[in-house]
């Protein structure tokens, strides 16, 4: 059995105006997915709570935007150090409320810290452009200016990383920022904000409000919120995009996914199988980058199926706090049932379930939300299991004539988040890069996760908006590019 965490929170709180406050409305329990038991509660913030936070943020913005940029990044350096120091504690808390493995939690935090580091480059990132003699005697300059109060609404599956796709950039650019994390994993956000408090941001510049749909609606309807960054499922991303736009706000909304892997007969098949299985099953498949449709060239299909089955059977299902575990529980009993329904659908659709994880049990955790990995072979591109986001440890293998047919199959998807090609051919790699309709593409890598200094892509139903998370895109999202045109009569 896993060790108990010494330092747990009983109740998630808002961080507003430099103070910890209980949200006004009742909320829900925070569950440990490995035990199925509640271990904390999270209240939901009312429209008045949101109004308080936005009012304070708006006031803080007035002073913060006038601080020299070099001063604005100092709390980020402190925040980065604190994140490094508290990484183990954060990882353990994250596992307890989310279920992923400790290694996955540490990896996620590393990717979050990378964003804090990148945002420390804001003095360079905010530079726009200058042209002398744009017209006779006239110089033109573009200046990126902060706009006011921004909010981010984030999902349950990367509670330590996704808030950091936004927070450091928004504030380094001179805005104030409010996070509304997932109500399913609110405690990691709370820990992040204890470090925010210690890092020395002025009160009101960075705030946390817990809540659910009503809280998000209050943010979307508030006149003093300039823009929203959203990450979550496609139906909600679409709604957020529409409501934010209707209310005249900037919006970037990242949605769900159905990612494909294409395996060429020229690929190193053992390597491709290991990376494909890792990518499909990491975080129990609860990843927007999970590659769960695998299109394999017919000439190597049988060999690849055997390699995937062997690799899948090496996985260990258990509590994420146990070091031996490679696949943790799913977030809730309802979600586990939803994924089980997809497995049943796959069987009914006629796909061949060659690894069946439905009967898995984990010693000591009879009420955990566990589902062992499931692998289907002989999946066709039109099956429900090949078209809808499952968000669980389920992988489907589709035989295709060649790489071009694999690309065609993936391009028929409504989603366009990520895709991978395993190949030994430069020509195939180029064709894939040119033709694949997804925002994050990888060649000979299972997970196409861009580093913080590149934006996180996404197309079609996986993204609503034009400027993405991370890097220069998010800097442009959080700033307005004002153009100055200047002439001094008498100057040469
Ligand atoms: P979700 O859409 O249920 O919730 C996301 C956030 O939206 C939460 O904070 C929630 O409180 C809020 N929310 C939920 N319903 C709402 C509504 N009707 N109106 C306003 N706000 C609402 O998503 P989730 O289950 O937490 O996360 C999983 C989903 O997120 C998956 O679809 C996954 O693919 C996607 N995701 C996408 C990316 C990406 O980069 N594209 C990254 C991570 C996760």
Short mmCIF file of C-alpha atoms and ligand atoms in Angstrom, two decimals:
data_model
loop_
_atom_site.label_atom_id
_atom_site.label_comp_id
_atom_site.label_asym_id
_atom_site.label_seq_id
_atom_site.Cartn_x
_atom_site.Cartn_y
_atom_site.Cartn_z
CA UNK A 1 0.00 0.00 0.00
CA UNK A 2 1.09 3.57 -0.61
CA UNK A 3 2.25 5.79 2.22
CA UNK A 4 -0.16 8.40 3.55
CA UNK A 5 0.61 12.04 2.83
CA UNK A 6 1.37 13.95 6.00
CA UNK A 7 0.28 17.35 4.79
CA UNK A 8 -3.23 17.29 3.35
CA UNK A 9 -5.70 20.10 2.94
CA UNK A 10 -9.24 19.73 4.26
CA UNK A 11 -10.83 22.56 2.37
CA UNK A 12 -9.80 24.41 -0.78
CA UNK A 13 -9.84 28.19 -0.41
CA UNK A 14 -9.77 31.17 -2.73
CA UNK A 15 -6.74 33.45 -2.77
CA UNK A 16 -8.06 36.98 -3.28
CA UNK A 17 -6.40 40.29 -2.48
CA UNK A 18 -3.54 38.48 -0.75
CA UNK A 19 -5.94 36.67 1.64
CA UNK A 20 -7.27 33.13 1.86
CA UNK A 21 -11.07 33.11 1.80
CA UNK A 22 -13.69 30.38 1.73
CA UNK A 23 -15.83 30.46 -1.45
CA UNK A 24 -19.43 31.48 -0.61
CA UNK A 25 -21.38 28.55 -2.04
CA UNK A 26 -21.32 24.87 -1.21
CA UNK A 27 -19.31 22.81 -3.62
CA UNK A 28 -18.28 19.19 -3.71
CA UNK A 29 -15.90 16.62 -2.27
CA UNK A 30 -12.40 16.15 -3.57
CA UNK A 31 -11.90 12.41 -4.13
CA UNK A 32 -8.84 10.24 -4.11
CA UNK A 33 -9.37 8.16 -7.29
CA UNK A 34 -7.25 5.31 -5.92
CA UNK A 35 -9.41 4.78 -2.85
CA UNK A 36 -12.65 6.27 -4.16
CA UNK A 37 -12.88 8.22 -0.91
CA UNK A 38 -13.28 11.95 -0.28
CA UNK A 39 -10.41 13.59 1.58
CA UNK A 40 -11.23 17.30 1.23
CA UNK A 41 -13.94 19.66 0.02
CA UNK A 42 -14.03 22.53 -2.44
CA UNK A 43 -16.60 25.33 -2.23
CA UNK A 44 -17.82 27.16 -5.32
CA UNK A 45 -17.39 30.91 -5.80
CA UNK A 46 -20.54 32.97 -6.33
CA UNK A 47 -20.95 35.86 -8.78
CA UNK A 48 -20.22 38.19 -5.80
CA UNK A 49 -16.99 36.32 -5.02
CA UNK A 50 -15.97 36.71 -8.67
CA UNK A 51 -16.92 40.38 -8.63
CA UNK A 52 -14.73 40.94 -5.54
CA UNK A 53 -11.78 39.21 -7.16
CA UNK A 54 -12.16 41.08 -10.45
CA UNK A 55 -12.51 44.44 -8.65
CA UNK A 56 -9.33 43.81 -6.68
CA UNK A 57 -7.53 42.58 -9.79
CA UNK A 58 -8.58 45.66 -11.72
CA UNK A 59 -7.23 47.93 -9.00
CA UNK A 60 -3.98 45.97 -8.71
CA UNK A 61 -3.53 46.24 -12.49
CA UNK A 62 -3.38 50.04 -12.25
CA UNK A 63 -0.16 49.85 -10.23
CA UNK A 64 1.28 46.62 -11.59
CA UNK A 65 1.29 47.68 -15.25
CA UNK A 66 3.43 50.71 -14.31
CA UNK A 67 6.12 48.67 -12.56
CA UNK A 68 9.25 48.30 -14.70
CA UNK A 69 9.20 45.02 -16.55
CA UNK A 70 12.44 43.95 -14.87
CA UNK A 71 10.66 44.31 -11.53
CA UNK A 72 7.60 42.41 -12.75
CA UNK A 73 9.61 39.29 -13.51
CA UNK A 74 11.36 39.12 -10.12
CA UNK A 75 8.49 37.29 -8.36
CA UNK A 76 8.57 34.77 -11.22
CA UNK A 77 12.20 33.91 -10.49
CA UNK A 78 11.23 33.41 -6.82
CA UNK A 79 8.17 31.35 -7.88
CA UNK A 80 10.35 29.10 -10.03
CA UNK A 81 12.71 28.43 -7.10
CA UNK A 82 9.77 27.67 -4.80
CA UNK A 83 8.26 25.29 -7.37
CA UNK A 84 11.58 23.46 -7.54
CA UNK A 85 11.83 23.25 -3.75
CA UNK A 86 8.26 22.02 -3.28
CA UNK A 87 8.11 19.71 -6.26
CA UNK A 88 7.83 16.45 -4.31
CA UNK A 89 5.12 17.78 -2.04
CA UNK A 90 3.19 19.14 -5.03
CA UNK A 91 3.61 15.88 -6.96
CA UNK A 92 2.26 13.81 -4.07
CA UNK A 93 -0.77 16.06 -3.62
CA UNK A 94 -1.40 15.99 -7.36
CA UNK A 95 -1.33 12.17 -7.39
CA UNK A 96 -3.68 12.03 -4.45
CA UNK A 97 -6.38 14.12 -6.11
CA UNK A 98 -5.76 13.11 -9.73
CA UNK A 99 -4.53 9.51 -9.63
CA UNK A 100 -1.64 9.68 -12.12
CA UNK A 101 1.74 8.20 -11.16
CA UNK A 102 4.36 10.09 -9.18
CA UNK A 103 6.68 10.05 -12.20
CA UNK A 104 3.95 11.55 -14.38
CA UNK A 105 3.19 14.20 -11.75
CA UNK A 106 6.87 15.15 -11.50
CA UNK A 107 7.10 15.31 -15.30
CA UNK A 108 4.04 17.54 -15.48
CA UNK A 109 5.45 19.94 -12.89
CA UNK A 110 8.72 20.11 -14.81
CA UNK A 111 6.80 21.21 -17.92
CA UNK A 112 4.98 23.82 -15.82
CA UNK A 113 8.21 25.20 -14.38
CA UNK A 114 9.56 25.48 -17.92
CA UNK A 115 6.78 28.00 -18.64
CA UNK A 116 7.71 30.10 -15.62
CA UNK A 117 11.31 30.14 -16.88
CA UNK A 118 10.22 31.14 -20.37
CA UNK A 119 7.99 33.95 -19.10
CA UNK A 120 11.02 35.39 -17.26
CA UNK A 121 12.16 36.38 -20.77
CA UNK A 122 9.28 38.86 -21.01
CA UNK A 123 11.58 41.89 -21.48
CA UNK A 124 12.49 40.32 -24.83
CA UNK A 125 9.17 38.60 -25.56
CA UNK A 126 7.25 41.85 -25.25
CA UNK A 127 9.32 43.65 -27.85
CA UNK A 128 7.32 44.27 -30.98
CA UNK A 129 9.00 46.32 -33.74
CA UNK A 130 10.31 49.66 -34.95
CA UNK A 131 10.91 51.02 -38.42
CA UNK A 132 12.70 54.32 -39.08
CA UNK A 133 11.63 56.22 -42.18
CA UNK A 134 8.45 54.21 -42.54
CA UNK A 135 7.33 57.24 -44.58
CA UNK A 136 9.22 60.49 -45.30
CA UNK A 137 10.39 61.78 -41.90
CA UNK A 138 8.14 59.34 -40.07
CA UNK A 139 9.12 56.52 -37.73
CA UNK A 140 6.72 53.77 -36.67
CA UNK A 141 6.87 51.63 -33.59
CA UNK A 142 4.67 48.80 -32.35
CA UNK A 143 4.32 48.50 -28.57
CA UNK A 144 2.81 45.54 -26.72
CA UNK A 145 0.72 46.80 -23.81
CA UNK A 146 -1.02 44.87 -21.05
CA UNK A 147 -4.79 45.12 -21.12
CA UNK A 148 -6.15 44.51 -17.62
CA UNK A 149 -7.68 41.46 -15.94
CA UNK A 150 -7.38 38.03 -17.59
CA UNK A 151 -8.81 34.74 -16.32
CA UNK A 152 -7.95 31.12 -17.06
CA UNK A 153 -10.32 28.17 -16.66
CA UNK A 154 -8.44 24.88 -16.57
CA UNK A 155 -9.19 21.11 -16.70
CA UNK A 156 -8.62 18.33 -14.17
CA UNK A 157 -5.99 16.37 -16.03
CA UNK A 158 -2.87 18.57 -15.67
CA UNK A 159 -3.61 20.68 -12.58
CA UNK A 160 0.07 21.47 -11.95
CA UNK A 161 1.02 22.38 -15.51
CA UNK A 162 -1.87 23.94 -17.41
CA UNK A 163 -2.35 26.95 -15.08
CA UNK A 164 1.31 27.71 -15.79
CA UNK A 165 0.70 27.84 -19.56
CA UNK A 166 -0.97 31.16 -18.75
CA UNK A 167 -0.29 32.65 -15.30
CA UNK A 168 3.40 33.62 -15.67
CA UNK A 169 2.95 35.22 -19.09
CA UNK A 170 -0.17 37.17 -18.16
CA UNK A 171 1.41 38.80 -15.13
CA UNK A 172 4.91 39.32 -16.54
CA UNK A 173 3.24 41.20 -19.41
CA UNK A 174 1.70 43.53 -16.81
CA UNK A 175 -1.86 42.17 -16.49
CA UNK A 176 -3.55 40.84 -13.39
CA UNK A 177 -4.70 37.24 -13.51
CA UNK A 178 -7.40 35.02 -11.99
CA UNK A 179 -7.28 31.21 -12.12
CA UNK A 180 -10.43 29.06 -11.91
CA UNK A 181 -9.04 25.52 -11.68
CA UNK A 182 -10.99 22.29 -12.12
CA UNK A 183 -13.25 21.50 -9.18
CA UNK A 184 -12.05 17.90 -9.47
CA UNK A 185 -8.42 18.75 -8.74
CA UNK A 186 -8.45 22.06 -6.81
CA UNK A 187 -5.77 21.31 -4.21
CA UNK A 188 -2.78 21.38 -6.54
CA UNK A 189 -3.89 24.90 -7.50
CA UNK A 190 -4.14 25.79 -3.86
CA UNK A 191 -0.57 24.63 -3.26
CA UNK A 192 0.61 26.53 -6.35
CA UNK A 193 -0.98 29.66 -4.88
CA UNK A 194 0.69 29.20 -1.51
CA UNK A 195 3.91 29.46 -3.49
CA UNK A 196 2.53 32.46 -5.42
CA UNK A 197 1.91 34.13 -2.06
CA UNK A 198 5.46 33.39 -0.91
CA UNK A 199 6.97 34.54 -4.20
CA UNK A 200 6.07 38.15 -3.46
CA UNK A 201 3.56 39.21 -6.12
CA UNK A 202 1.71 42.34 -4.96
CA UNK A 203 -1.75 41.57 -3.54
CA UNK A 204 -4.45 41.24 -6.18
CA UNK A 205 -2.11 40.63 -9.13
CA UNK A 206 -2.49 36.84 -9.06
CA UNK A 207 -5.69 35.34 -7.63
CA UNK A 208 -7.44 32.00 -7.31
CA UNK A 209 -11.19 31.38 -7.33
CA UNK A 210 -12.63 27.89 -7.04
CA UNK A 211 -15.93 26.90 -8.56
CA UNK A 212 -17.82 25.30 -11.39
CA UNK A 213 -20.12 26.36 -14.25
CA UNK A 214 -21.75 29.32 -12.44
CA UNK A 215 -18.36 30.68 -11.42
CA UNK A 216 -17.15 30.49 -15.03
CA UNK A 217 -20.33 32.20 -16.24
CA UNK A 218 -19.75 35.02 -13.75
CA UNK A 219 -16.23 35.46 -15.14
CA UNK A 220 -17.51 35.41 -18.73
CA UNK A 221 -20.16 38.00 -17.95
CA UNK A 222 -17.98 40.39 -15.95
CA UNK A 223 -17.37 43.69 -17.77
CA UNK A 224 -13.89 44.11 -16.30
CA UNK A 225 -12.49 40.80 -17.51
CA UNK A 226 -10.56 41.46 -20.73
CA UNK A 227 -10.09 37.90 -21.84
CA UNK A 228 -10.30 34.19 -21.05
CA UNK A 229 -7.86 31.37 -21.56
CA UNK A 230 -9.66 28.03 -21.49
CA UNK A 231 -8.54 24.40 -21.63
CA UNK A 232 -11.02 21.51 -21.38
CA UNK A 233 -13.42 19.39 -23.40
CA UNK A 234 -14.60 20.42 -26.87
CA UNK A 235 -18.27 21.13 -26.05
CA UNK A 236 -17.27 23.43 -23.19
CA UNK A 237 -14.46 25.05 -25.22
CA UNK A 238 -16.97 25.87 -27.95
CA UNK A 239 -19.42 27.36 -25.43
CA UNK A 240 -16.72 29.42 -23.75
CA UNK A 241 -15.54 30.70 -27.12
CA UNK A 242 -19.05 31.74 -28.12
CA UNK A 243 -19.96 33.36 -24.80
CA UNK A 244 -16.67 35.20 -24.45
CA UNK A 245 -16.92 36.51 -28.00
CA UNK A 246 -20.55 37.55 -27.48
CA UNK A 247 -19.39 39.51 -24.43
CA UNK A 248 -16.62 41.22 -26.40
CA UNK A 249 -13.72 39.42 -24.72
CA UNK A 250 -10.55 37.96 -26.09
CA UNK A 251 -10.65 34.18 -25.95
CA UNK A 252 -8.39 31.23 -26.59
CA UNK A 253 -10.14 27.89 -26.00
CA UNK A 254 -8.35 24.55 -26.26
CA UNK A 255 -10.62 21.54 -26.55
CA UNK A 256 -10.57 17.76 -26.67
CA UNK A 257 -8.75 15.44 -29.03
CA UNK A 258 -8.56 12.18 -30.92
CA UNK A 259 -4.91 11.79 -31.80
CA UNK A 260 -3.46 9.41 -34.37
CA UNK A 261 -0.18 7.58 -34.69
CA UNK A 262 0.90 6.39 -38.12
CA UNK A 263 3.43 3.57 -38.31
CA UNK A 264 5.38 3.10 -41.54
CA UNK A 265 6.91 -0.22 -42.56
CA UNK A 266 10.24 1.64 -42.57
CA UNK A 267 10.01 2.48 -38.83
CA UNK A 268 11.95 0.91 -35.99
CA UNK A 269 8.91 -1.12 -34.91
CA UNK A 270 10.03 -1.98 -31.36
CA UNK A 271 10.78 1.65 -30.62
CA UNK A 272 7.49 2.73 -32.22
CA UNK A 273 5.50 0.19 -30.17
CA UNK A 274 7.09 1.28 -26.90
CA UNK A 275 6.47 4.99 -27.59
CA UNK A 276 2.95 4.40 -28.92
CA UNK A 277 1.87 2.41 -25.87
CA UNK A 278 3.52 4.94 -23.54
CA UNK A 279 1.76 7.80 -25.26
CA UNK A 280 -1.66 6.12 -25.37
CA UNK A 281 -1.64 4.93 -21.77
CA UNK A 282 0.25 7.69 -19.90
CA UNK A 283 -1.90 9.30 -17.21
CA UNK A 284 -4.34 6.40 -17.80
CA UNK A 285 -5.09 7.89 -21.22
CA UNK A 286 -6.48 11.06 -19.62
CA UNK A 287 -4.38 13.31 -21.83
CA UNK A 288 -5.28 15.58 -24.72
CA UNK A 289 -2.10 14.22 -26.33
CA UNK A 290 -3.03 10.55 -25.89
CA UNK A 291 -2.41 8.82 -29.22
CA UNK A 292 -5.11 6.20 -29.18
CA UNK A 293 -5.75 5.51 -32.88
CA UNK A 294 -2.78 3.71 -34.39
CA UNK A 295 -2.77 3.39 -38.19
CA UNK A 296 -0.23 0.75 -39.20
CA UNK A 297 0.96 -0.18 -42.70
CA UNK A 298 -0.51 -3.55 -43.58
CA UNK A 299 2.88 -5.08 -44.44
CA UNK A 300 3.99 -4.79 -40.76
CA UNK A 301 0.55 -4.87 -39.11
CA UNK A 302 0.72 -8.36 -37.54
CA UNK A 303 4.24 -7.80 -36.22
CA UNK A 304 3.28 -4.42 -34.77
CA UNK A 305 0.12 -5.75 -33.10
CA UNK A 306 2.24 -8.39 -31.31
CA UNK A 307 4.74 -5.75 -30.15
CA UNK A 308 1.95 -3.49 -28.84
CA UNK A 309 0.29 -6.38 -27.00
CA UNK A 310 3.60 -7.39 -25.38
CA UNK A 311 4.35 -3.79 -24.36
CA UNK A 312 0.83 -3.31 -22.94
CA UNK A 313 1.08 -6.48 -20.89
CA UNK A 314 4.15 -5.07 -19.15
CA UNK A 315 2.09 -2.22 -17.62
CA UNK A 316 1.31 -2.23 -13.90
CA UNK A 317 -2.05 -0.85 -12.74
CA UNK A 318 -2.15 0.56 -9.21
CA UNK A 319 -2.11 3.54 -6.90
CA UNK A 320 -0.03 6.29 -8.46
CA UNK A 321 1.84 6.71 -5.18
CA UNK A 322 3.35 3.22 -5.53
CA UNK A 323 6.59 3.54 -7.49
CA UNK A 324 5.90 0.31 -9.44
CA UNK A 325 2.64 1.66 -10.89
CA UNK A 326 2.63 2.70 -14.55
CA UNK A 327 -1.15 3.19 -14.89
CA UNK A 328 -3.14 4.87 -12.14
CA UNK A 329 -6.90 5.07 -11.63
CA UNK A 330 -9.36 7.15 -13.65
CA UNK A 331 -10.56 10.41 -12.14
CA UNK A 332 -14.08 9.35 -11.00
CA UNK A 333 -16.32 6.29 -10.93
CA UNK A 334 -18.57 8.00 -13.54
CA UNK A 335 -15.66 8.55 -15.88
CA UNK A 336 -14.49 4.96 -15.38
CA UNK A 337 -17.97 3.78 -16.38
CA UNK A 338 -17.92 6.05 -19.43
CA UNK A 339 -14.63 4.52 -20.59
CA UNK A 340 -15.94 0.99 -19.90
CA UNK A 341 -18.96 1.83 -22.09
CA UNK A 342 -16.59 2.73 -24.94
CA UNK A 343 -14.83 -0.62 -24.55
CA UNK A 344 -18.22 -2.36 -24.75
CA UNK A 345 -19.08 -0.28 -27.83
CA UNK A 346 -15.82 -1.35 -29.48
CA UNK A 347 -16.66 -5.02 -28.87
CA UNK A 348 -20.16 -4.52 -30.29
CA UNK A 349 -18.76 -2.70 -33.32
CA UNK A 350 -16.74 -5.81 -34.13
CA UNK A 351 -13.23 -4.72 -33.20
CA UNK A 352 -11.11 -7.50 -31.66
CA UNK A 353 -10.22 -6.84 -28.00
CA UNK A 354 -6.80 -8.50 -27.78
CA UNK A 355 -5.87 -7.03 -24.39
CA UNK A 356 -8.86 -6.81 -22.04
CA UNK A 357 -8.18 -4.83 -18.86
CA UNK A 358 -11.77 -4.76 -17.63
CA UNK A 359 -11.30 -7.31 -14.84
CA UNK A 360 -8.24 -5.71 -13.30
CA UNK A 361 -8.15 -5.51 -9.49
CA UNK A 362 -5.63 -3.72 -7.32
CA UNK A 363 -4.79 -5.24 -3.91
CA UNK A 364 -5.78 -2.98 -1.05
CA UNK A 365 -7.90 -0.64 -3.22
CA UNK A 366 -11.27 -2.29 -3.79
CA UNK A 367 -13.06 1.02 -4.42
CA UNK A 368 -10.48 2.68 -6.67
CA UNK A 369 -11.50 3.72 -10.21
CA UNK A 370 -9.20 1.27 -11.93
CA UNK A 371 -9.39 0.01 -15.50
CA UNK A 372 -6.58 -2.01 -17.00
CA UNK A 373 -5.28 -1.16 -20.48
CA UNK A 374 -7.42 -2.34 -23.38
CA UNK A 375 -6.11 -2.90 -26.92
CA UNK A 376 -8.36 -3.39 -29.91
CA UNK A 377 -7.11 -4.70 -33.27
CA UNK A 378 -8.92 -4.58 -36.60
CA UNK A 379 -10.47 -1.24 -35.82
CA UNK A 380 -11.91 0.66 -38.80
CA UNK A 381 -11.69 4.41 -39.15
CA UNK A 382 -15.46 4.94 -38.90
CA UNK A 383 -15.97 3.09 -35.59
CA UNK A 384 -17.03 5.11 -32.54
CA UNK A 385 -13.86 4.01 -30.71
CA UNK A 386 -11.81 5.47 -33.59
CA UNK A 387 -13.65 8.79 -33.77
CA UNK A 388 -14.71 9.90 -30.26
CA UNK A 389 -12.43 11.01 -27.45
CA UNK A 390 -12.34 8.15 -24.90
CA UNK A 391 -9.93 9.65 -22.33
CA UNK A 392 -8.99 6.28 -20.88
CA UNK A 393 -6.38 3.51 -21.30
CA UNK A 394 -7.81 2.24 -24.59
CA UNK A 395 -5.88 1.91 -27.85
CA UNK A 396 -7.13 0.86 -31.31
CA UNK A 397 -5.01 -0.51 -34.17
CA UNK A 398 -6.19 0.25 -37.72
CA UNK A 399 -4.54 -1.42 -40.74
CA UNK A 400 -3.84 1.02 -43.61
CA UNK A 401 -2.39 0.52 -47.10
CA UNK A 402 0.44 3.03 -46.63
CA UNK A 403 1.45 6.23 -44.83
CA UNK A 404 -0.58 8.40 -47.23
CA UNK A 405 -3.71 6.37 -46.36
CA UNK A 406 -2.87 6.81 -42.65
CA UNK A 407 -2.68 10.58 -43.10
CA UNK A 408 -5.99 10.55 -44.98
CA UNK A 409 -7.60 8.57 -42.14
CA UNK A 410 -6.39 11.00 -39.49
CA UNK A 411 -7.43 14.04 -41.51
CA UNK A 412 -11.03 12.77 -41.53
CA UNK A 413 -11.14 13.30 -37.75
CA UNK A 414 -13.12 16.27 -36.41
CA UNK A 415 -10.20 16.91 -34.06
CA UNK A 416 -6.75 18.28 -34.81
CA UNK A 417 -4.72 18.36 -31.64
CA UNK A 418 -1.68 16.12 -32.20
CA UNK A 419 -0.33 13.33 -34.37
CA UNK A 420 2.80 11.20 -34.61
CA UNK A 421 4.51 9.37 -37.43
CA UNK A 422 7.04 6.60 -36.91
CA UNK A 423 9.16 6.21 -39.99
CA UNK A 424 12.67 5.67 -41.36
CA UNK A 425 11.90 7.70 -44.47
CA UNK A 426 12.58 11.42 -44.82
CA UNK A 427 10.13 11.61 -47.71
CA UNK A 428 7.31 10.21 -45.57
CA UNK A 429 8.24 12.56 -42.73
CA UNK A 430 8.02 15.52 -45.08
CA UNK A 431 4.68 14.39 -46.49
CA UNK A 432 3.34 14.02 -42.96
CA UNK A 433 4.56 17.46 -41.87
CA UNK A 434 3.03 18.99 -44.97
CA UNK A 435 -0.34 17.19 -45.05
CA UNK A 436 -1.30 16.25 -41.47
CA UNK A 437 -4.11 18.44 -40.13
CA UNK A 438 -3.13 18.68 -36.47
CA UNK A 439 -1.51 21.46 -34.50
CA UNK A 440 1.26 19.45 -32.80
CA UNK A 441 3.13 16.97 -35.00
CA UNK A 442 5.88 14.56 -33.99
CA UNK A 443 8.12 12.29 -36.03
CA UNK A 444 9.53 9.29 -34.15
CA UNK A 445 8.16 10.59 -30.84
CA UNK A 446 4.94 9.40 -29.24
CA UNK A 447 3.83 12.60 -27.60
CA UNK A 448 3.90 15.83 -29.55
CA UNK A 449 4.21 18.20 -26.57
CA UNK A 450 5.95 21.44 -27.51
CA UNK A 451 8.44 22.97 -25.10
CA UNK A 452 7.32 26.19 -23.43
CA UNK A 453 9.19 28.38 -25.91
CA UNK A 454 6.91 27.15 -28.71
CA UNK A 455 3.16 27.57 -28.62
CA UNK A 456 0.92 24.56 -27.93
CA UNK A 457 -0.90 24.00 -31.23
CA UNK A 458 -4.38 22.74 -31.97
CA UNK A 459 -6.80 22.90 -34.93
CA UNK A 460 -10.37 22.02 -35.92
CA UNK A 461 -12.53 21.01 -32.91
CA UNK A 462 -9.44 20.91 -30.69
CA UNK A 463 -9.00 24.68 -30.66
CA UNK A 464 -11.23 27.75 -30.87
CA UNK A 465 -9.41 31.02 -31.37
CA UNK A 466 -6.22 32.05 -33.09
CA UNK A 467 -3.51 32.66 -30.48
CA UNK A 468 -2.54 29.52 -28.54
CA UNK A 469 -1.09 28.84 -25.08
CA UNK A 470 2.63 29.27 -24.31
CA UNK A 471 5.40 31.33 -25.84
CA UNK A 472 4.94 34.24 -28.23
CA UNK A 473 1.31 33.37 -29.06
CA UNK A 474 0.23 33.78 -25.46
CA UNK A 475 2.23 36.99 -25.09
CA UNK A 476 0.31 38.40 -28.05
CA UNK A 477 -2.94 37.17 -26.53
CA UNK A 478 -2.21 39.00 -23.29
CA UNK A 479 -1.15 42.28 -24.92
CA UNK A 480 -2.47 44.84 -27.33
CA UNK A 481 -0.11 45.92 -30.10
CA UNK A 482 -0.43 49.65 -30.32
CA UNK A 483 1.25 51.35 -33.28
CA UNK A 484 2.92 54.74 -32.80
CA UNK A 485 3.54 56.97 -35.79
CA UNK A 486 5.93 59.81 -35.02
CA UNK A 487 7.19 62.86 -36.93
CA UNK A 488 9.27 65.77 -35.68
CA UNK A 489 9.15 68.71 -38.08
CA UNK A 490 12.67 69.95 -38.71
CA UNK A 491 14.32 66.56 -38.11
CA UNK A 492 16.31 65.12 -41.05
P1 LIG B 1 -14.23 20.09 -18.81
O1 LIG B 1 -14.52 20.75 -20.10
O2 LIG B 1 -15.28 19.26 -18.19
O3 LIG B 1 -13.84 21.19 -17.69
C1 LIG B 1 -12.81 22.13 -17.92
C2 LIG B 1 -13.09 23.37 -17.07
O4 LIG B 1 -14.31 23.97 -17.51
C3 LIG B 1 -13.24 23.11 -15.58
O5 LIG B 1 -12.59 24.14 -14.87
C4 LIG B 1 -14.76 23.16 -15.36
O6 LIG B 1 -15.11 23.66 -14.08
C5 LIG B 1 -15.22 24.13 -16.44
N1 LIG B 1 -16.55 23.80 -16.98
C6 LIG B 1 -17.09 22.56 -17.16
N2 LIG B 1 -18.29 22.66 -17.75
C7 LIG B 1 -18.52 23.98 -17.97
C8 LIG B 1 -19.59 24.72 -18.55
N3 LIG B 1 -20.67 24.12 -19.02
N4 LIG B 1 -19.49 26.07 -18.60
C9 LIG B 1 -18.39 26.70 -18.12
N5 LIG B 1 -17.34 26.04 -17.56
C10 LIG B 1 -17.40 24.71 -17.47
O7 LIG B 1 -12.88 19.25 -19.04
P2 LIG B 1 -12.15 18.23 -18.05
O8 LIG B 1 -12.95 16.99 -17.95
O9 LIG B 1 -11.76 18.92 -16.79
O10 LIG B 1 -10.80 17.96 -18.87
C11 LIG B 1 -10.68 16.98 -19.86
C12 LIG B 1 -10.83 17.56 -21.25
O11 LIG B 1 -9.89 18.60 -21.46
C13 LIG B 1 -10.56 16.53 -22.34
O12 LIG B 1 -11.50 16.69 -23.37
C14 LIG B 1 -9.16 16.89 -22.82
O13 LIG B 1 -8.85 16.50 -24.14
C15 LIG B 1 -9.19 18.38 -22.68
N6 LIG B 1 -7.84 18.93 -22.62
C16 LIG B 1 -7.38 19.62 -23.69
C17 LIG B 1 -6.09 20.11 -23.69
C18 LIG B 1 -5.55 20.87 -24.87
O14 LIG B 1 -4.47 21.42 -24.77
N7 LIG B 1 -6.25 20.90 -25.99
C19 LIG B 1 -5.27 19.92 -22.56
C20 LIG B 1 -5.79 19.23 -21.48
C21 LIG B 1 -7.08 18.73 -21.51
#
